[in-house]
CSV table of C-alpha atoms in Angstrom, one decimal:
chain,number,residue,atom,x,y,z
A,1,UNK,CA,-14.4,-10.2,-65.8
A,2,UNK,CA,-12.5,-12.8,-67.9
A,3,UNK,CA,-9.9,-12.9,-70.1
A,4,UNK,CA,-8.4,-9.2,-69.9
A,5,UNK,CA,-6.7,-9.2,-72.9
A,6,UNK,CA,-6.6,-11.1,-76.1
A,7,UNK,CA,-6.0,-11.3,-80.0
A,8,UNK,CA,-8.9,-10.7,-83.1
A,9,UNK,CA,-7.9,-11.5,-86.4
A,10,UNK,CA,-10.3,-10.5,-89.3
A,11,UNK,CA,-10.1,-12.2,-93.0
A,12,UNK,CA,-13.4,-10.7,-94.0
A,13,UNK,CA,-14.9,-7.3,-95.0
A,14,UNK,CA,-17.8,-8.0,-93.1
A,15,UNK,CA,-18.4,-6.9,-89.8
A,16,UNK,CA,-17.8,-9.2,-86.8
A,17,UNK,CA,-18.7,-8.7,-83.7
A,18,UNK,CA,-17.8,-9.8,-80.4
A,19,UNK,CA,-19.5,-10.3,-76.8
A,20,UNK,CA,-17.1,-9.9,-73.9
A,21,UNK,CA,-18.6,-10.8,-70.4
A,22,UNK,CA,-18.3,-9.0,-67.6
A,23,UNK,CA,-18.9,-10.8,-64.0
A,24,UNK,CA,-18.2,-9.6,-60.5
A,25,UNK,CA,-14.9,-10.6,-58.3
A,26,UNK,CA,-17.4,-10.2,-55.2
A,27,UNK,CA,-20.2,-12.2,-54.1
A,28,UNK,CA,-23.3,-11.2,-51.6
A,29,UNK,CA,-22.5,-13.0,-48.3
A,30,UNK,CA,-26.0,-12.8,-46.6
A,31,UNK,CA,-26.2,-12.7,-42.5
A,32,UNK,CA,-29.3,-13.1,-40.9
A,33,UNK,CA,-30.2,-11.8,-37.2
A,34,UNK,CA,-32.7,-12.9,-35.0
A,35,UNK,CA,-33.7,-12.1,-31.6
A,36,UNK,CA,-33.5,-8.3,-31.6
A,37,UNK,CA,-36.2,-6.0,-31.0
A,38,UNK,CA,-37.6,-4.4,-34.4
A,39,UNK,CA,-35.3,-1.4,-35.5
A,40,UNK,CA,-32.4,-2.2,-33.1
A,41,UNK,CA,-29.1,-1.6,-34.0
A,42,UNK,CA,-26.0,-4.0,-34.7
A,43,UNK,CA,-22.8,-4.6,-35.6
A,44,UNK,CA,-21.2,-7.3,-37.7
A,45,UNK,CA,-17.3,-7.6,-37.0
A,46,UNK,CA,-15.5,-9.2,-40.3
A,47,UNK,CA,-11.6,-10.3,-40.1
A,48,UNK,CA,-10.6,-11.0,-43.0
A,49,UNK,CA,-7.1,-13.5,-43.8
A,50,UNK,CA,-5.0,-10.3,-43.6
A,51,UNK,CA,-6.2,-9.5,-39.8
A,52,UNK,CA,-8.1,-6.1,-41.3
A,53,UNK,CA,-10.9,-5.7,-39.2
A,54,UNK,CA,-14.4,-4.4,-40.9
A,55,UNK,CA,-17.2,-3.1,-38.4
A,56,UNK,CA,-20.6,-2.8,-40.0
A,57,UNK,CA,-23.7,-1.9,-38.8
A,58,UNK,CA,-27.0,-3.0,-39.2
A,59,UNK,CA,-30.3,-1.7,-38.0
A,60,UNK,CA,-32.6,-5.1,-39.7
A,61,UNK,CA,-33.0,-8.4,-39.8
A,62,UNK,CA,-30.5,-9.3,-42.9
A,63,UNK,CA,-27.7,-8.0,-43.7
A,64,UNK,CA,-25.9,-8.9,-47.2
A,65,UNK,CA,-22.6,-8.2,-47.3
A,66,UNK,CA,-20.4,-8.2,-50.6
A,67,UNK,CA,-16.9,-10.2,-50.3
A,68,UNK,CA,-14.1,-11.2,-52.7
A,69,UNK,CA,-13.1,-15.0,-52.1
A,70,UNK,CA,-10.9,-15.7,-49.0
A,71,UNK,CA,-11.6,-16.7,-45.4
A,72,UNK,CA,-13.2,-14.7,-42.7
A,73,UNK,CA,-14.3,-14.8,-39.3
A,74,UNK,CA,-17.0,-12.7,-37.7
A,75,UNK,CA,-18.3,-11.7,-34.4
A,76,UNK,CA,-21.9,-9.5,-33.8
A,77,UNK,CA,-22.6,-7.2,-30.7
A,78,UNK,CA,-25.5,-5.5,-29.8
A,79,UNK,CA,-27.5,-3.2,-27.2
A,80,UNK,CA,-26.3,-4.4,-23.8
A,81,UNK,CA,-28.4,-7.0,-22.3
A,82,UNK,CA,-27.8,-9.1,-25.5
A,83,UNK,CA,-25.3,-11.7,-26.4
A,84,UNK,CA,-24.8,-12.7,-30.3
A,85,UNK,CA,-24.6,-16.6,-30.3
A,86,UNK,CA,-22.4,-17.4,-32.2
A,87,UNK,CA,-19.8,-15.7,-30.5
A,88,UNK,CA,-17.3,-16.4,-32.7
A,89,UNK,CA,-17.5,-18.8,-36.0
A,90,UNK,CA,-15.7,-18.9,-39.9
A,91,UNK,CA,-16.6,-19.2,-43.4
A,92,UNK,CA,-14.9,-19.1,-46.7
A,93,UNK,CA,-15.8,-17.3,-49.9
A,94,UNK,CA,-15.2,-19.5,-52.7
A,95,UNK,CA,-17.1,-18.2,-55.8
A,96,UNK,CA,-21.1,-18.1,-56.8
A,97,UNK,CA,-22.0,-21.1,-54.6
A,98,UNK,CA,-21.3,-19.4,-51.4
A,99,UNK,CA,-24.2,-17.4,-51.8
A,100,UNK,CA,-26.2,-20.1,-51.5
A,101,UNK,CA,-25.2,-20.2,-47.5
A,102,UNK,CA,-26.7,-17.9,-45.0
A,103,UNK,CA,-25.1,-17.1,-41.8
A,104,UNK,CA,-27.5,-17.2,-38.7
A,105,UNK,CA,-26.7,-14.7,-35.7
A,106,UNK,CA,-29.3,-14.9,-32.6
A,107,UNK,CA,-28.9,-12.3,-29.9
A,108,UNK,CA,-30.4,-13.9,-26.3
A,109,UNK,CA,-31.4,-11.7,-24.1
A,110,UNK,CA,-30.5,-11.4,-20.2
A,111,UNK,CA,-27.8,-14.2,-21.0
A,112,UNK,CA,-24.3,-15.0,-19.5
A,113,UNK,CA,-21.5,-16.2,-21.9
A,114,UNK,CA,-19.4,-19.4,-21.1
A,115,UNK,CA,-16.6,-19.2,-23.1
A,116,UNK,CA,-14.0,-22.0,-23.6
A,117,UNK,CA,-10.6,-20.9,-24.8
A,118,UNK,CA,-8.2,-24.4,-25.9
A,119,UNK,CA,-4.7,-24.2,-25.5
A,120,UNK,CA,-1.8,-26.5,-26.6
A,121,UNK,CA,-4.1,-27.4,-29.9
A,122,UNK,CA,-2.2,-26.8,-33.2
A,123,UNK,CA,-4.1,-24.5,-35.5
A,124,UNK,CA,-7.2,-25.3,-37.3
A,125,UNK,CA,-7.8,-28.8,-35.1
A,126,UNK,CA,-11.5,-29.5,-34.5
A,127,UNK,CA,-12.6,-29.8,-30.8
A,128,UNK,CA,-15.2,-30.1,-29.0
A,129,UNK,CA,-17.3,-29.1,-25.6
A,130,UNK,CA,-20.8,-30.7,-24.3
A,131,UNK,CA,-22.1,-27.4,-21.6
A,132,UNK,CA,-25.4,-28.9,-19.5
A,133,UNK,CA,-26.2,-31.0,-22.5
A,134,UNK,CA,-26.0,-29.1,-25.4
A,135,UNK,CA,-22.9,-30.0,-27.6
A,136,UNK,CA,-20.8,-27.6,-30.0
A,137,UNK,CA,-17.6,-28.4,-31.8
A,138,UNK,CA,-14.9,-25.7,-33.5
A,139,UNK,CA,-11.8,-25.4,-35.6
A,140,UNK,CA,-11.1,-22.0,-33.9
A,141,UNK,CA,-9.7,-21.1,-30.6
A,142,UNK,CA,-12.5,-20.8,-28.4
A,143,UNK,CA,-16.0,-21.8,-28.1
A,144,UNK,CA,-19.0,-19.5,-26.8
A,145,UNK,CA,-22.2,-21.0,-25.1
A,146,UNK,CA,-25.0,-18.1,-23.5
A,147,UNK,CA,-27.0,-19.7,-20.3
A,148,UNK,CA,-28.9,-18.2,-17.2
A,149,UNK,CA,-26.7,-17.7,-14.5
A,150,UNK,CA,-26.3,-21.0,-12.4
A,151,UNK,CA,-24.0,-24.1,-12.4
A,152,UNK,CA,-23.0,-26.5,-15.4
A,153,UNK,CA,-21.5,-29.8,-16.0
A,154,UNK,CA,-18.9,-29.7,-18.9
A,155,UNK,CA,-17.4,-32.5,-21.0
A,156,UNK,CA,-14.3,-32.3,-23.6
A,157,UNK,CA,-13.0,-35.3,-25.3
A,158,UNK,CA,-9.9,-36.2,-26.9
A,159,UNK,CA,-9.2,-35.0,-30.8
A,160,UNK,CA,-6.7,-36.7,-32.5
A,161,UNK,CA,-4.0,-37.5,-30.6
A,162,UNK,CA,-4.4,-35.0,-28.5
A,163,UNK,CA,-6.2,-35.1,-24.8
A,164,UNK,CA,-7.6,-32.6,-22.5
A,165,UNK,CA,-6.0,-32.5,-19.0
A,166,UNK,CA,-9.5,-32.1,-17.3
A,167,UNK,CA,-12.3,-33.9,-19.1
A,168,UNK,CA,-15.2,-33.4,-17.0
A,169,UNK,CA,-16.0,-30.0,-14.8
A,170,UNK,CA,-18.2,-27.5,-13.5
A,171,UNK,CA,-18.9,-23.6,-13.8
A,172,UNK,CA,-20.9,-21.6,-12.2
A,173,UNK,CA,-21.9,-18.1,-13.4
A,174,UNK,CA,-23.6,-15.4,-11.8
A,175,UNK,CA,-23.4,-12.1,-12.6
A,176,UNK,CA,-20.7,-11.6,-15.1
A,177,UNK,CA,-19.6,-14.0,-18.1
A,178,UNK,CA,-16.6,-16.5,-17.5
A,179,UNK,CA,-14.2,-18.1,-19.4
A,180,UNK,CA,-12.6,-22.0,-19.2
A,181,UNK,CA,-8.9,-22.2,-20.1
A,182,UNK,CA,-8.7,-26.2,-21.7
A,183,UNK,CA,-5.2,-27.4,-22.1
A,184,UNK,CA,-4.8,-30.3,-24.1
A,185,UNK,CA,-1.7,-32.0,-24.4
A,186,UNK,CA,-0.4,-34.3,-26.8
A,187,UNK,CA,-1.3,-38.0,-26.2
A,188,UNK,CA,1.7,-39.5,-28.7
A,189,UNK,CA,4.9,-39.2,-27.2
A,190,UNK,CA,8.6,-40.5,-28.9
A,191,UNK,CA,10.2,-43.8,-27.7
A,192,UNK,CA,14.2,-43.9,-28.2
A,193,UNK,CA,15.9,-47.5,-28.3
A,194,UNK,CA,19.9,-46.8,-27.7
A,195,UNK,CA,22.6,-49.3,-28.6
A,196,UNK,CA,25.7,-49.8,-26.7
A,197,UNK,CA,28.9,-51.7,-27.0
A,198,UNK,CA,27.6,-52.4,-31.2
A,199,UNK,CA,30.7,-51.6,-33.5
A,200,UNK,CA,29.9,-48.8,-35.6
A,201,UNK,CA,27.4,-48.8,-38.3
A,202,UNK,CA,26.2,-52.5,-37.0
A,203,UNK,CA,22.3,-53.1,-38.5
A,204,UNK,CA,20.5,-54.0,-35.6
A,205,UNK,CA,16.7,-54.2,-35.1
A,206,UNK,CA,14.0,-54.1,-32.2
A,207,UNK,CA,10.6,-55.5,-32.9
A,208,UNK,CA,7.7,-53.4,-31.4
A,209,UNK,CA,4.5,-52.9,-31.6
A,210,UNK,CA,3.6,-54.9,-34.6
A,211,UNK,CA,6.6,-53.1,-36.2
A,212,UNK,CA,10.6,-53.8,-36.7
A,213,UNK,CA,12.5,-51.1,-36.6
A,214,UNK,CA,15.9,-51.4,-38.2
A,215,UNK,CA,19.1,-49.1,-38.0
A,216,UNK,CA,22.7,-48.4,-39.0
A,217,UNK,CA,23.0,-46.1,-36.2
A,218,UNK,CA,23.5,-45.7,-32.2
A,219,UNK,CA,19.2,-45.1,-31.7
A,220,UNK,CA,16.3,-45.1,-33.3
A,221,UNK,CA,12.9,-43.4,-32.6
A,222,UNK,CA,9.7,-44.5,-32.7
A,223,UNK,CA,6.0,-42.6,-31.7
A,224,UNK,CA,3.4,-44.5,-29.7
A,225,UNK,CA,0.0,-43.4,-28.1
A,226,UNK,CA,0.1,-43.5,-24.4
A,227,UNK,CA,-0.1,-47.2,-23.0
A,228,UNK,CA,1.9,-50.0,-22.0
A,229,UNK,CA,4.3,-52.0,-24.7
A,230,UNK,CA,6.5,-54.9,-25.2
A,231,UNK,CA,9.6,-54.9,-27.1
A,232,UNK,CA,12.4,-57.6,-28.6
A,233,UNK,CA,15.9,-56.9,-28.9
A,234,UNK,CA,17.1,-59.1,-32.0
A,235,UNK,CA,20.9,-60.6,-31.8
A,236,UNK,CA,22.9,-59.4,-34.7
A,237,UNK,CA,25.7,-62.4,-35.4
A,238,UNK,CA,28.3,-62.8,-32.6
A,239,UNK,CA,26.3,-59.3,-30.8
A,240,UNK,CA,23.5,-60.7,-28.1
A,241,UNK,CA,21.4,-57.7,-26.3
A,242,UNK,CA,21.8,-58.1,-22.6
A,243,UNK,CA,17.8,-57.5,-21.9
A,244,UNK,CA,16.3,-58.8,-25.2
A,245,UNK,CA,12.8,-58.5,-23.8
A,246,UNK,CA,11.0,-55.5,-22.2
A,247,UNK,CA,7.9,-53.8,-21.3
A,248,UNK,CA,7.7,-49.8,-21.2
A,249,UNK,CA,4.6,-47.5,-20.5
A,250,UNK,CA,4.0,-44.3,-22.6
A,251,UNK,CA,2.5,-42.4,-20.7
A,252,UNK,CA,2.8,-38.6,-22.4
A,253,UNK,CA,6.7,-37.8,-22.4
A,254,UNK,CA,9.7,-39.1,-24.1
A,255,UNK,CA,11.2,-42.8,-23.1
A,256,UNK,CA,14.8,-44.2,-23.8
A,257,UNK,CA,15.8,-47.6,-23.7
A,258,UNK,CA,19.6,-48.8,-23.6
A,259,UNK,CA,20.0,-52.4,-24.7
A,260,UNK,CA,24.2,-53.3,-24.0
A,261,UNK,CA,25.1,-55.6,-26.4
A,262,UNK,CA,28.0,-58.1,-25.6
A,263,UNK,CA,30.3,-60.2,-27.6
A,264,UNK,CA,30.3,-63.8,-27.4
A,265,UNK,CA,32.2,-66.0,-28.9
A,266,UNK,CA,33.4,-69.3,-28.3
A,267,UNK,CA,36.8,-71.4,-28.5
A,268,UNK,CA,35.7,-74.8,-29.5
A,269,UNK,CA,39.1,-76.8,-29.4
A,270,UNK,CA,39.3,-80.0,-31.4
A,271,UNK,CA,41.1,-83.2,-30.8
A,272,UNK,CA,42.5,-86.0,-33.0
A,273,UNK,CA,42.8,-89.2,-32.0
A,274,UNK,CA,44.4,-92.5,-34.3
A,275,UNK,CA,46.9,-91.2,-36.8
A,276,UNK,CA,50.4,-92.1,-36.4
């Protein structure tokens, strides 16, 4: 309900009334199966945020389930010989409008399951797999396709700045479901310019990238997707860098480049001539 508590004040002898609305925390999250036989059983898995798992079962075609707001995930599993696609998916419960959305689970029948599993991905990145043509993206940790047995072509591509190791593969299944492993590894890696032989707490500066970097200290770091670079060393008064001018690769791990500065410095000696 609403308010839980409040204040009336009356100034009349008349009566007064009040309406106080009631309305439910929990809303009808509806789940749809297809591809069952009439009257066979199944079983929705719900996790909610806490990690509780809820099994429910389900002998029809719809299932409505009631759910305070939060996120969930859920699974179905059936007789054997069927395979619920999705395998694995996510909504969230945010008030009356979610009730608007149905979930759609399909069994397939005498189906295999292909199941990619990401690693190296931080948490809730979207990523995606294309298995024998058919594409599917998630923000979870794995991703589920169901096939006849034989052999696939797979392609991943890069999220963010992250990159698969293997793009493009093949899997074969036969008689039992199989799983991918995908790492993907960060394609941004850090690029450390050192000074040496600059008195302390010199400002010195390197121009790279499109950017100037300028510092106080000993290094400074900057992050670069993977490819090749040029750099400029600037000269700070009497200070020149011994290799003003460079070219470095990123190529996805960590670089440091030393520039020694030296000290130059002139005598310039002056003579006079025609005084007494």
């Amino acid at each position: 309900f609403g308010n839980s508590s409040g204040f009336v004040y009356i100034s009349t002898t008349h009566s007064v009334s009040f309406r106080v609305s009631f309305y439910s925390d929990q809303y009808a999250i509806t789940f749809n199966e297809h591809g069952l036989p009439s009257g066979a059983s199944w079983n929705l898995l719900l996790t909610e945020q806490s990690g509780n798992i809820i099994s429910l079962p389900a002998t029809s075609g719809l299932l409505n389930v009631p759910l305070p707001n939060g996120t969930y995930r859920y699974s179905a599993a059936s007789a054997s010989g069927y395979l619920a696609n999705p395998a694995l998916s996510s909504f969230v419960v945010n008030g009356t409008s979610s009730i608007l959305t149905s979930h759609n689970i399909t069994f397939v029948p005498n189906a295999l399951a292909v199941t990619f599993v990401e690693k190296g991905l931080p948490s809730g990145t979207q990523w995606s797999v294309t298995l024998n043509g058919i594409p599917k993206q998630t923000d979870l940790g794995s991703i589920s396709f169901f096939l006849p047995g034989g052999t696939y072509i797979y392609h991943l591509s890069s999220t963010g700045t992250y990159s698969p190791v293997t793009s493009i593969g093949v899997v074969s299944v036969a008689n039992s479901n199989k799983t991918v492993s995908i790492q993907f590894n960060s394609i941004v890696s850090t690029v450390s310019f050192v000074a040496s032989s600059l008195p302390v707490n010199t400002t010195w500066s390197v121009y790279v990238d499109g950017q100037t970097l300028v510092t106080h200290n000993q290094s400074m770091t900057i992050s670069l997707p993977n490819g090749t670079y040029q750099y400029q060393v600037v000269e700070q008064g009497y200070y020149y860098p011994g290799n003003p001018y460079g070219i470095f690769t990123v190529s996805g791990h960590s670089n440091d480049i030393t520039t020694n500065f030296v000290y130059i410095k002139y005598l310039a000696t002056f003579h006079e001539s025609g005084l007494p």
